[in-house]
Structures are given as C-alpha cells and as structure tokens.
PDB file of C-alpha atoms in Angstrom:
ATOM      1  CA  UNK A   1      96.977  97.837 118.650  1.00 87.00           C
ATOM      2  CA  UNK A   2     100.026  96.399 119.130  1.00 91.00           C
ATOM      3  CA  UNK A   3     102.816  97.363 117.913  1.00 95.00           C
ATOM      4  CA  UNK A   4     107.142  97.678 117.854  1.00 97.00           C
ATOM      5  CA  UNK A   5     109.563 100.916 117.771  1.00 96.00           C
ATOM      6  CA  UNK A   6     113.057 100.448 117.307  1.00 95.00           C
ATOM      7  CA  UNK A   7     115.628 103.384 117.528  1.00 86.00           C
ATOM      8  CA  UNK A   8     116.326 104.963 114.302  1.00 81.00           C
ATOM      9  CA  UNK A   9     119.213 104.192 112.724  1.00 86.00           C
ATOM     10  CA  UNK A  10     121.490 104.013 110.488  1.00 94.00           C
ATOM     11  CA  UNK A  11     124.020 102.968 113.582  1.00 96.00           C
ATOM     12  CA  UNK A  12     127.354 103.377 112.997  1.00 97.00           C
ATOM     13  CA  UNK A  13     130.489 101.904 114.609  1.00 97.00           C
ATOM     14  CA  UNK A  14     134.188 100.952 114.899  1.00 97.00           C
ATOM     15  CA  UNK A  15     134.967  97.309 115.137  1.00 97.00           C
ATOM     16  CA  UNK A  16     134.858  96.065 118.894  1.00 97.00           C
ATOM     17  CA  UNK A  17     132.712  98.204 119.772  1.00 98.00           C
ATOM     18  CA  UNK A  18     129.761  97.777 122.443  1.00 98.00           C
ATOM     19  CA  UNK A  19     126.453  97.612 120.224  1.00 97.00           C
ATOM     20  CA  UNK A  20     123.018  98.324 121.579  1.00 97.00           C
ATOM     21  CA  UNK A  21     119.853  98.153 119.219  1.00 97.00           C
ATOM     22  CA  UNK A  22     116.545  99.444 121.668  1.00 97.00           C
ATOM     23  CA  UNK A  23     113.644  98.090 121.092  1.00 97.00           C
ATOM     24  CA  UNK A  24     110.015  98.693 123.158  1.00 97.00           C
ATOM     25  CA  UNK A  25     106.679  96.982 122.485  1.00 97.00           C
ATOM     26  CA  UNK A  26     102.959  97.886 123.052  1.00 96.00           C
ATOM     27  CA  UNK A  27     100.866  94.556 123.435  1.00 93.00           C
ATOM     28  CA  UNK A  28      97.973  93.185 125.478  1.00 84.00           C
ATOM     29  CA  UNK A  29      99.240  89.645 127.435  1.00 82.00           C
ATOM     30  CA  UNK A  30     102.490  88.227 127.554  1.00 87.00           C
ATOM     31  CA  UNK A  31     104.159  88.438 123.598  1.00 93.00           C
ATOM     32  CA  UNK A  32     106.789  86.750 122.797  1.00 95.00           C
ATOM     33  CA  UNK A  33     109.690  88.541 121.861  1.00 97.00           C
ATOM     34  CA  UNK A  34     112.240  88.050 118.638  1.00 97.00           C
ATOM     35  CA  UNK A  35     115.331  89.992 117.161  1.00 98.00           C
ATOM     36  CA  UNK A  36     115.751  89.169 113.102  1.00 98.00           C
ATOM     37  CA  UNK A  37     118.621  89.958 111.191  1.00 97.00           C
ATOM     38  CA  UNK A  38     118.926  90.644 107.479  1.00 95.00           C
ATOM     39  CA  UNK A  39     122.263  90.787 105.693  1.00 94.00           C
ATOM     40  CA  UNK A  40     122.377  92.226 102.816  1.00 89.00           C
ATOM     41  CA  UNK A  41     120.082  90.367  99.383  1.00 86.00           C
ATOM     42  CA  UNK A  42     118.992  87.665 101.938  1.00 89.00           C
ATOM     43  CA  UNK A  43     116.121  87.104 103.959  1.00 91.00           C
ATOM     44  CA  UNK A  44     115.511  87.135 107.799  1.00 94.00           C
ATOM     45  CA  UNK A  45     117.317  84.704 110.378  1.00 96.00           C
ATOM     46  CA  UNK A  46     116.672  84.324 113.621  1.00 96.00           C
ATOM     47  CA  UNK A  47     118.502  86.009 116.130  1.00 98.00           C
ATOM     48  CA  UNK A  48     117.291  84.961 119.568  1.00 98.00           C
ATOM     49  CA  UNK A  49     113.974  85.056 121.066  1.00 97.00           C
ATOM     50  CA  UNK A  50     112.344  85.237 124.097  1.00 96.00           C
ATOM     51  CA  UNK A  51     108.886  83.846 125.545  1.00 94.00           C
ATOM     52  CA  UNK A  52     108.452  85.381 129.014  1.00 92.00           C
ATOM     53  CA  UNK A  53     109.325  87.530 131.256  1.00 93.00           C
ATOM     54  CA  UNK A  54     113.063  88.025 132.379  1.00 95.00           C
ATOM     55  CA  UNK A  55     114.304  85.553 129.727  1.00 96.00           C
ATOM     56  CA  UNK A  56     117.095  86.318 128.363  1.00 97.00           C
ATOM     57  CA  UNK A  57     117.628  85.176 124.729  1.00 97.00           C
ATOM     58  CA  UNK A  58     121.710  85.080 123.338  1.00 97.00           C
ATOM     59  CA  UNK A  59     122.988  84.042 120.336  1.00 97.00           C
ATOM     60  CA  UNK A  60     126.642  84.728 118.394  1.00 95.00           C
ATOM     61  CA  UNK A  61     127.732  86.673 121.148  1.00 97.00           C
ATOM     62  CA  UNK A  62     124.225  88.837 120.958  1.00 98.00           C
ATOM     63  CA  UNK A  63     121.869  89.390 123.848  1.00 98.00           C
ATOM     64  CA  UNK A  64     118.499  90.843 124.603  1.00 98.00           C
ATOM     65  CA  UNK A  65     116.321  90.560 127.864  1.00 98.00           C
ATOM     66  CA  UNK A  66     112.574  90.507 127.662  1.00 97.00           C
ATOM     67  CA  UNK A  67     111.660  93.318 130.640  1.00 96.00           C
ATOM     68  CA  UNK A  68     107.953  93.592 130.976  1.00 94.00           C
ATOM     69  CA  UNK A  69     108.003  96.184 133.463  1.00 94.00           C
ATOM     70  CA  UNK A  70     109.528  98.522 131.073  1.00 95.00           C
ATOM     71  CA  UNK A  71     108.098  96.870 127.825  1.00 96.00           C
ATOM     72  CA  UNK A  72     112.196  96.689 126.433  1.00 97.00           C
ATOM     73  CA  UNK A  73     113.866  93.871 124.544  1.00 98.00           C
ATOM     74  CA  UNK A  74     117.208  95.828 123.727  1.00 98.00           C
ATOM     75  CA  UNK A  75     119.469  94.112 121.598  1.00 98.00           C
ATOM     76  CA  UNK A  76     123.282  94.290 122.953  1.00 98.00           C
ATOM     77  CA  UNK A  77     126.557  92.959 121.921  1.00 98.00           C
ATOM     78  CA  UNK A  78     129.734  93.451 123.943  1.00 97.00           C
ATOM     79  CA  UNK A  79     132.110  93.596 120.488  1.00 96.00           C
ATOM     80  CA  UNK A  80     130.873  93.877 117.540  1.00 97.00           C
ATOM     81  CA  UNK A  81     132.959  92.890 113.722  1.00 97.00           C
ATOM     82  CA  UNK A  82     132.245  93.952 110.280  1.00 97.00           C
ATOM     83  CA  UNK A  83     130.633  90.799 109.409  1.00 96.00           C
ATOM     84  CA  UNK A  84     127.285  91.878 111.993  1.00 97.00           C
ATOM     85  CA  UNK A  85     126.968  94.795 109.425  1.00 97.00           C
ATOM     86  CA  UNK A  86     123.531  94.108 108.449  1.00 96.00           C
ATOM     87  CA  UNK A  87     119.657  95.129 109.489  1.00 96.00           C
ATOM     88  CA  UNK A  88     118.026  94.505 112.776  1.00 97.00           C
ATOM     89  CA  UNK A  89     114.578  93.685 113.070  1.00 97.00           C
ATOM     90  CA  UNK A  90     112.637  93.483 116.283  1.00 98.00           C
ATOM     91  CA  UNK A  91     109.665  91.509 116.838  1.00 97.00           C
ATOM     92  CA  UNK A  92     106.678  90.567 118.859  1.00 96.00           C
ATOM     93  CA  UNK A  93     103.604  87.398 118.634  1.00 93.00           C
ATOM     94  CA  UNK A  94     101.051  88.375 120.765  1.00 88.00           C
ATOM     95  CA  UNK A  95      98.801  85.852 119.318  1.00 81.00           C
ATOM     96  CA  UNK A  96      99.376  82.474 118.358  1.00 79.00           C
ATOM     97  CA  UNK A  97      96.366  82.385 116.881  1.00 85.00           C
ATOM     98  CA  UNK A  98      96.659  85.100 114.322  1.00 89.00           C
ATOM     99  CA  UNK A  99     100.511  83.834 113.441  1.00 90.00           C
ATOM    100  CA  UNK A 100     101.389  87.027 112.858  1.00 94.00           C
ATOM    101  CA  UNK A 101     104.329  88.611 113.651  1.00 95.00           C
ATOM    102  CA  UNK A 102     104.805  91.993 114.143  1.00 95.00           C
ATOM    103  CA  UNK A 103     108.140  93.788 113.228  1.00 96.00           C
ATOM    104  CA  UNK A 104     110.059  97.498 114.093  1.00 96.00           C
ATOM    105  CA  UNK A 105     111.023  99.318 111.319  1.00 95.00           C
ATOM    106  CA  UNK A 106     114.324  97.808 111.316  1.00 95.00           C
ATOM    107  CA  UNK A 107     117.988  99.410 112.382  1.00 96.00           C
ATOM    108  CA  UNK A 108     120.615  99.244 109.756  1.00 96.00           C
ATOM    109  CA  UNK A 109     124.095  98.273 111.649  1.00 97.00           C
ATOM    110  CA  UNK A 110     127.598  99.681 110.064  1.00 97.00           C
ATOM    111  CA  UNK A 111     130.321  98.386 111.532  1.00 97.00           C
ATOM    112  CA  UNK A 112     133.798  99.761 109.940  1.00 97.00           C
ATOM    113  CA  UNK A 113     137.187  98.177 110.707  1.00 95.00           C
TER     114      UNK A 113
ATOM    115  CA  UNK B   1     118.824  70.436 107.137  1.00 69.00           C
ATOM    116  CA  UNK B   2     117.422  71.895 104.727  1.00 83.00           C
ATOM    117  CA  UNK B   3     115.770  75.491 105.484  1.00 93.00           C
ATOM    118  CA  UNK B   4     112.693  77.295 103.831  1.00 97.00           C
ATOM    119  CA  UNK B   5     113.552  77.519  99.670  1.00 97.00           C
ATOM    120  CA  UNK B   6     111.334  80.174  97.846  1.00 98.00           C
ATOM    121  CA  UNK B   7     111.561  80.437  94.002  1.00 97.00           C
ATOM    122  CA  UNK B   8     112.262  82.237  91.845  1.00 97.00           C
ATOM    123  CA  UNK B   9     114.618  84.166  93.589  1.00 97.00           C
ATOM    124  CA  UNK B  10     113.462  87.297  91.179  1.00 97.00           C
ATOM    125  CA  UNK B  11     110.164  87.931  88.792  1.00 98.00           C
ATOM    126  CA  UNK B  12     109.486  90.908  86.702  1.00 98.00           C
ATOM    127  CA  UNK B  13     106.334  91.392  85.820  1.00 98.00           C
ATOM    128  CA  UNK B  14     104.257  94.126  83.942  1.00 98.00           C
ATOM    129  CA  UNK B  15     101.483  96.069  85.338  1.00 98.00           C
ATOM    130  CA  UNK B  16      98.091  93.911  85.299  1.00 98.00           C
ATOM    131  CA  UNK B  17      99.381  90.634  84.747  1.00 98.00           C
ATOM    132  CA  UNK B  18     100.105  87.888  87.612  1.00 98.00           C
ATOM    133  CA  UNK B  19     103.072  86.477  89.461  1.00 98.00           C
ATOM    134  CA  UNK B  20     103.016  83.442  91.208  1.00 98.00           C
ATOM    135  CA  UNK B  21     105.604  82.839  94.116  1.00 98.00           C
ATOM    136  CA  UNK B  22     107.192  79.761  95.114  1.00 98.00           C
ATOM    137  CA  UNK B  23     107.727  78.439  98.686  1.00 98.00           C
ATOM    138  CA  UNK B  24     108.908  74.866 100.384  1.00 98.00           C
ATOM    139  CA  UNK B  25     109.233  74.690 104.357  1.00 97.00           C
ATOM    140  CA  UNK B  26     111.804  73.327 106.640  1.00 96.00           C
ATOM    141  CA  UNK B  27     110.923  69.341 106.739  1.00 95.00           C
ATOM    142  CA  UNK B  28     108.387  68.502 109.209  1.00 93.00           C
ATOM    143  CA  UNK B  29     106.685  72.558 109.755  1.00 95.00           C
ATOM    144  CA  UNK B  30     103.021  72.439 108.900  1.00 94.00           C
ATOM    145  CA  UNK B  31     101.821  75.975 109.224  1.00 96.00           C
ATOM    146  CA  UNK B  32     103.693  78.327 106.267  1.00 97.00           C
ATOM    147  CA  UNK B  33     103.638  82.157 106.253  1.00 98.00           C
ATOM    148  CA  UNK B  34     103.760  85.056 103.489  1.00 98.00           C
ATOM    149  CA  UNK B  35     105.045  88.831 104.523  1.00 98.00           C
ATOM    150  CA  UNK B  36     105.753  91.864 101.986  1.00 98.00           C
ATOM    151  CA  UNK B  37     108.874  94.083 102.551  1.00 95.00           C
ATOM    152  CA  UNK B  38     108.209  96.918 100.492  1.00 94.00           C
ATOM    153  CA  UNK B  39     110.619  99.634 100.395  1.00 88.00           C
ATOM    154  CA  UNK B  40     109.341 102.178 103.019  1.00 83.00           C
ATOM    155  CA  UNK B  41     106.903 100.532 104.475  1.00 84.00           C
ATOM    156  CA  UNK B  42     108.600  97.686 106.628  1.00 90.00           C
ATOM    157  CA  UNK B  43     107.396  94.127 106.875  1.00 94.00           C
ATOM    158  CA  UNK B  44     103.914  93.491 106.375  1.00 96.00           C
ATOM    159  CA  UNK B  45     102.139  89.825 107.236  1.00 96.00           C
ATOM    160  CA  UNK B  46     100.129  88.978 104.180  1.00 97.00           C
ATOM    161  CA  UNK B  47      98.788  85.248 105.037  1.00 97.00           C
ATOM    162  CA  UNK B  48      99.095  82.175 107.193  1.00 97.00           C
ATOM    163  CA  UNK B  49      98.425  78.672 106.007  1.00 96.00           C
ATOM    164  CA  UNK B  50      98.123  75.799 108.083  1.00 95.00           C
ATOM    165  CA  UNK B  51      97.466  71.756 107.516  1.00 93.00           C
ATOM    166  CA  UNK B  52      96.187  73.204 104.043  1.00 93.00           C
ATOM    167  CA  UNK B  53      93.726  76.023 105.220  1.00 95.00           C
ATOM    168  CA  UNK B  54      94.078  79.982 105.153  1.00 96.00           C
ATOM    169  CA  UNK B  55      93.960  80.368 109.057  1.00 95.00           C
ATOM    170  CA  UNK B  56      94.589  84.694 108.597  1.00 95.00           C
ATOM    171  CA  UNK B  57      95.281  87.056 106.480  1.00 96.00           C
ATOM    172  CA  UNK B  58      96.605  90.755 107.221  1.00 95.00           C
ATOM    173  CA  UNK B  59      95.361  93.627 105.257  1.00 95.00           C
ATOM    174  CA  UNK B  60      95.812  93.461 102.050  1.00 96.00           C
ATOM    175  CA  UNK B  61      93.236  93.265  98.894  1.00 97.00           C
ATOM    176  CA  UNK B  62      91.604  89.588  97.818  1.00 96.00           C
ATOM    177  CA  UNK B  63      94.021  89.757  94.590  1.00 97.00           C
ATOM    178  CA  UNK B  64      96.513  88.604  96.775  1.00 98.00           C
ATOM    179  CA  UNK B  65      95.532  84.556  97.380  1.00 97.00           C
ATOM    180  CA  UNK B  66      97.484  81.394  97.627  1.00 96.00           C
ATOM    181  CA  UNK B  67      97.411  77.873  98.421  1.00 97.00           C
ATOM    182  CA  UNK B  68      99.290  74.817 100.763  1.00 97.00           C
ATOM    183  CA  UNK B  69      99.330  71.934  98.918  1.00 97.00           C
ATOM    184  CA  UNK B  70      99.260  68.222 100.828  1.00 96.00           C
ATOM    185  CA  UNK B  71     102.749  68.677 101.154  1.00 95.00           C
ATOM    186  CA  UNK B  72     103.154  71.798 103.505  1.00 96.00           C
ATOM    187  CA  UNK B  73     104.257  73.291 100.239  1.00 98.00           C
ATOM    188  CA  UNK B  74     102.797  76.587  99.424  1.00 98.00           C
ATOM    189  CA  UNK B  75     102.295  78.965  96.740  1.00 98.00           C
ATOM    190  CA  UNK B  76     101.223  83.141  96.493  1.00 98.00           C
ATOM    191  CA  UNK B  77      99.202  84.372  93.407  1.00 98.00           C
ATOM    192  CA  UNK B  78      99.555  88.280  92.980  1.00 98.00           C
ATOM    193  CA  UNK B  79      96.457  89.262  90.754  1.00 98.00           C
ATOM    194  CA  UNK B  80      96.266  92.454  88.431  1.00 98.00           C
ATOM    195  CA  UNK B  81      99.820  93.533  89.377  1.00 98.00           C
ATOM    196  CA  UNK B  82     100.366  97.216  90.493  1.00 97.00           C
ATOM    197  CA  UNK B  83     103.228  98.712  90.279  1.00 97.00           C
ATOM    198  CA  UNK B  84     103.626  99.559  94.524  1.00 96.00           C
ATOM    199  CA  UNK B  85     103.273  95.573  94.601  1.00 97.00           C
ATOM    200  CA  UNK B  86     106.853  95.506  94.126  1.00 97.00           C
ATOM    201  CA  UNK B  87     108.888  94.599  97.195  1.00 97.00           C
ATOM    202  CA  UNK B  88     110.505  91.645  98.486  1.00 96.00           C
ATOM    203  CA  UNK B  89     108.485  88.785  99.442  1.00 97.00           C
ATOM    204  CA  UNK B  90     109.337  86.285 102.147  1.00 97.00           C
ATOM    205  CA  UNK B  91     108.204  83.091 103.240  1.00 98.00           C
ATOM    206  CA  UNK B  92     108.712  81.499 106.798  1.00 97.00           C
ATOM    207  CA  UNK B  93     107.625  78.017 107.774  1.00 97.00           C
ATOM    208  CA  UNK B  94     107.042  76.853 111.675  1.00 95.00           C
ATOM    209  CA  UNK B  95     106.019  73.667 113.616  1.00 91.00           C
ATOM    210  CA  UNK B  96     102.940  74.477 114.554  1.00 83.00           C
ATOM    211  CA  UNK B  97     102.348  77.936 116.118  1.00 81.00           C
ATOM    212  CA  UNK B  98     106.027  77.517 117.252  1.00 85.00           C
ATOM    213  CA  UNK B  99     109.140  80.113 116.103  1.00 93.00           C
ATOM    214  CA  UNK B 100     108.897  81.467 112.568  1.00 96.00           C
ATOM    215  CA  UNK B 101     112.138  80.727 109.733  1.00 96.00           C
ATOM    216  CA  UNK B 102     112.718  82.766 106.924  1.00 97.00           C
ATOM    217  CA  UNK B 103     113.028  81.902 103.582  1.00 96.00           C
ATOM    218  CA  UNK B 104     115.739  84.087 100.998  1.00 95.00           C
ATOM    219  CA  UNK B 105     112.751  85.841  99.377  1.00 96.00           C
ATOM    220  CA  UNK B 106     111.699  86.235  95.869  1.00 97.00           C
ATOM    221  CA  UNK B 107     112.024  89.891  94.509  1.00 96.00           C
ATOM    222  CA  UNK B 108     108.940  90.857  92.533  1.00 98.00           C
ATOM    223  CA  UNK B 109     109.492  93.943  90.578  1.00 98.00           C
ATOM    224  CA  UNK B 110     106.405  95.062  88.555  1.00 98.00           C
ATOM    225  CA  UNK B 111     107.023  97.488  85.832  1.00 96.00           C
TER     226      UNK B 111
END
C-alpha cells in the first residue's frame, strides 16, 4: 500500500544551520506531495506542496523537490532559527478520491541558539 | 480570513460515555476531513465529508460517526469511549479535492 518514511529524529541543531528532513514515498501513479509542520499545542500548517514531478515547492525560506525517479521529497532549509523548532510531517494523496492523506511518522526539529 | 476553528479546544471524558467534536471550515471549502493523532501511532485519517455525504472513511470502528451540516460545518461523535481513544483530533477543510488546512485540534482525553 502506499505509504511515507521520514528519517528518525529527534534532529538537533545550532541556529543557522543547514536543515535537511528526508522523506521517501511508496505509491502507485503520480501522488502529490506535502510537508506539514506542527509547533508545539497547535495543529498542522502547510508547508509547501508539490503536484508533479520536478516541482519544487518553497515556503519561509524551506524547500523540497518532488523526484520521482528516486521516490524523495526531502525537506531542506539553508539557515535555520529557533522559531522552526517544531515537528515535520511528510505527506502524500495518491487518490483524490479517497481524500486521504497519508503522513510519515513525523521528525521533531530542535534548533538551539 | 478566517481558517478551520474546531471546538472545544479540550474534552475529558470517562470511559463509555460520548464526546462530540466541533469543526467549521475555511469560507467557501465544501469537502471537511477528520484524522486522530494518537500518541505513538502517528496521524490516522478517520473520515471525509463532502457537499453533506460520508465520501470515506479509514479504519476505524462504526462508533466513530459524524455529520456535515448544510453549512460545510461538521461534527464527530465518539461512541462508548475507550480509553486508547484519547489523542488529538484534527480537522482540515479543502475546496473540493484541492490542498487540505488544518484546524488547532480538540484534545480528547478519556479517563
């Protein structure tokens, strides 16, 4: 079925910092792609997204590529600050019919100053 | 604009009884969506409702149900509460089959 993996975390680094969060996907067609982000006691927001191949979504200084030939949508920022301390969540629609999204298990980001 | 607004923003409940979750999407999305973020167990999709009808549900028993109402508002019932039904639960609204936004989530804890 299909499904996400995201690299374990907790991740932890020093401000400025380069941040990358990898994600890879298993899914029949063409998914689209999303990275969530929950800060801490709040819900998800939207990150970025991507809907096809070699897209590449950016947001806040954030950015992820949607590679099909390597089923990847890695989540990278060139500097990170304390303030994107929160948890990462990849995820994939592979069906607009089913609405569903499917999500990684999530990578918790510590950034200290 | 407004975003998605779930209430209440926390519930405690005792095993057996039933909770009843709250959720109003972004002006203008038709189609509404439940998940459950359980501790341990990541986020699960629990229904979809669109233009008023249950269009999927994920895996999870028929004491979980719920509604939309004519106004894209919608609403979870959580039947004979157990106690490993307590987790965050999060609503998202879309246009459509378009991009899904997240609500703050109402924390159910069943005791």
């Amino acid at each position: 079925g299909d499904s996400v993996t995201q690299m374990e975390g907790p991740v932890t680094l020093s401000e400025e910092a380069f941040l990358t969060i990898n994600c890879t996907y298993t899914a029949t067609g063409y998914p689209s792609l999303f990275w969530y982000v929950q800060y801490p006691g709040e819900g998800l927001q939207l990150l970025l997204k991507a809907t096809k191949a070699d897209d590449k979504g950016s947001n806040k200084g954030f950015e992820a590529t949607y590679r099909k030939e390597t089923t990847s949508f890695h989540l990278e920022k060139g500097s990170v600050q304390v303030s994107d301390s929160a948890v990462y969540f990849c995820a994939l629609s592979a069906n607009s019919n089913t609405g569903k999204l499917i999500f990684g298990q999530g990578t918790t980001l510590q950034v200290k100053p | 604009e407004a975003g998605v607004t779930q209430s209440p923003t926390h519930l405690i409940k005792t095993r057996g009884q039933q909770a009843t979750l709250r959720c109003s999407p972004i002006s203008g999305h038709t189609s509404v969506y439940w998940y459950q973020q359980a501790l341990g167990l990541g986020l699960q999709f629990l229904l979809w409702y669109d233009e008023g009808e249950e269009r999927n549900r994920g895996n999870f028993p028929p004491r979980f149900s719920g509604r939309q109402f004519p106004n894209y508002s919608s609403e979870l019932n959580v039947n004979a509460l157990e106690l490993e039904d307590s987790a965050l639960y999060l609503c998202a609204s879309s246009f459509g089959t378009d991009t899904q936004y997240f609500g703050p989530g109402t924390r159910l804890t069943v005791l």
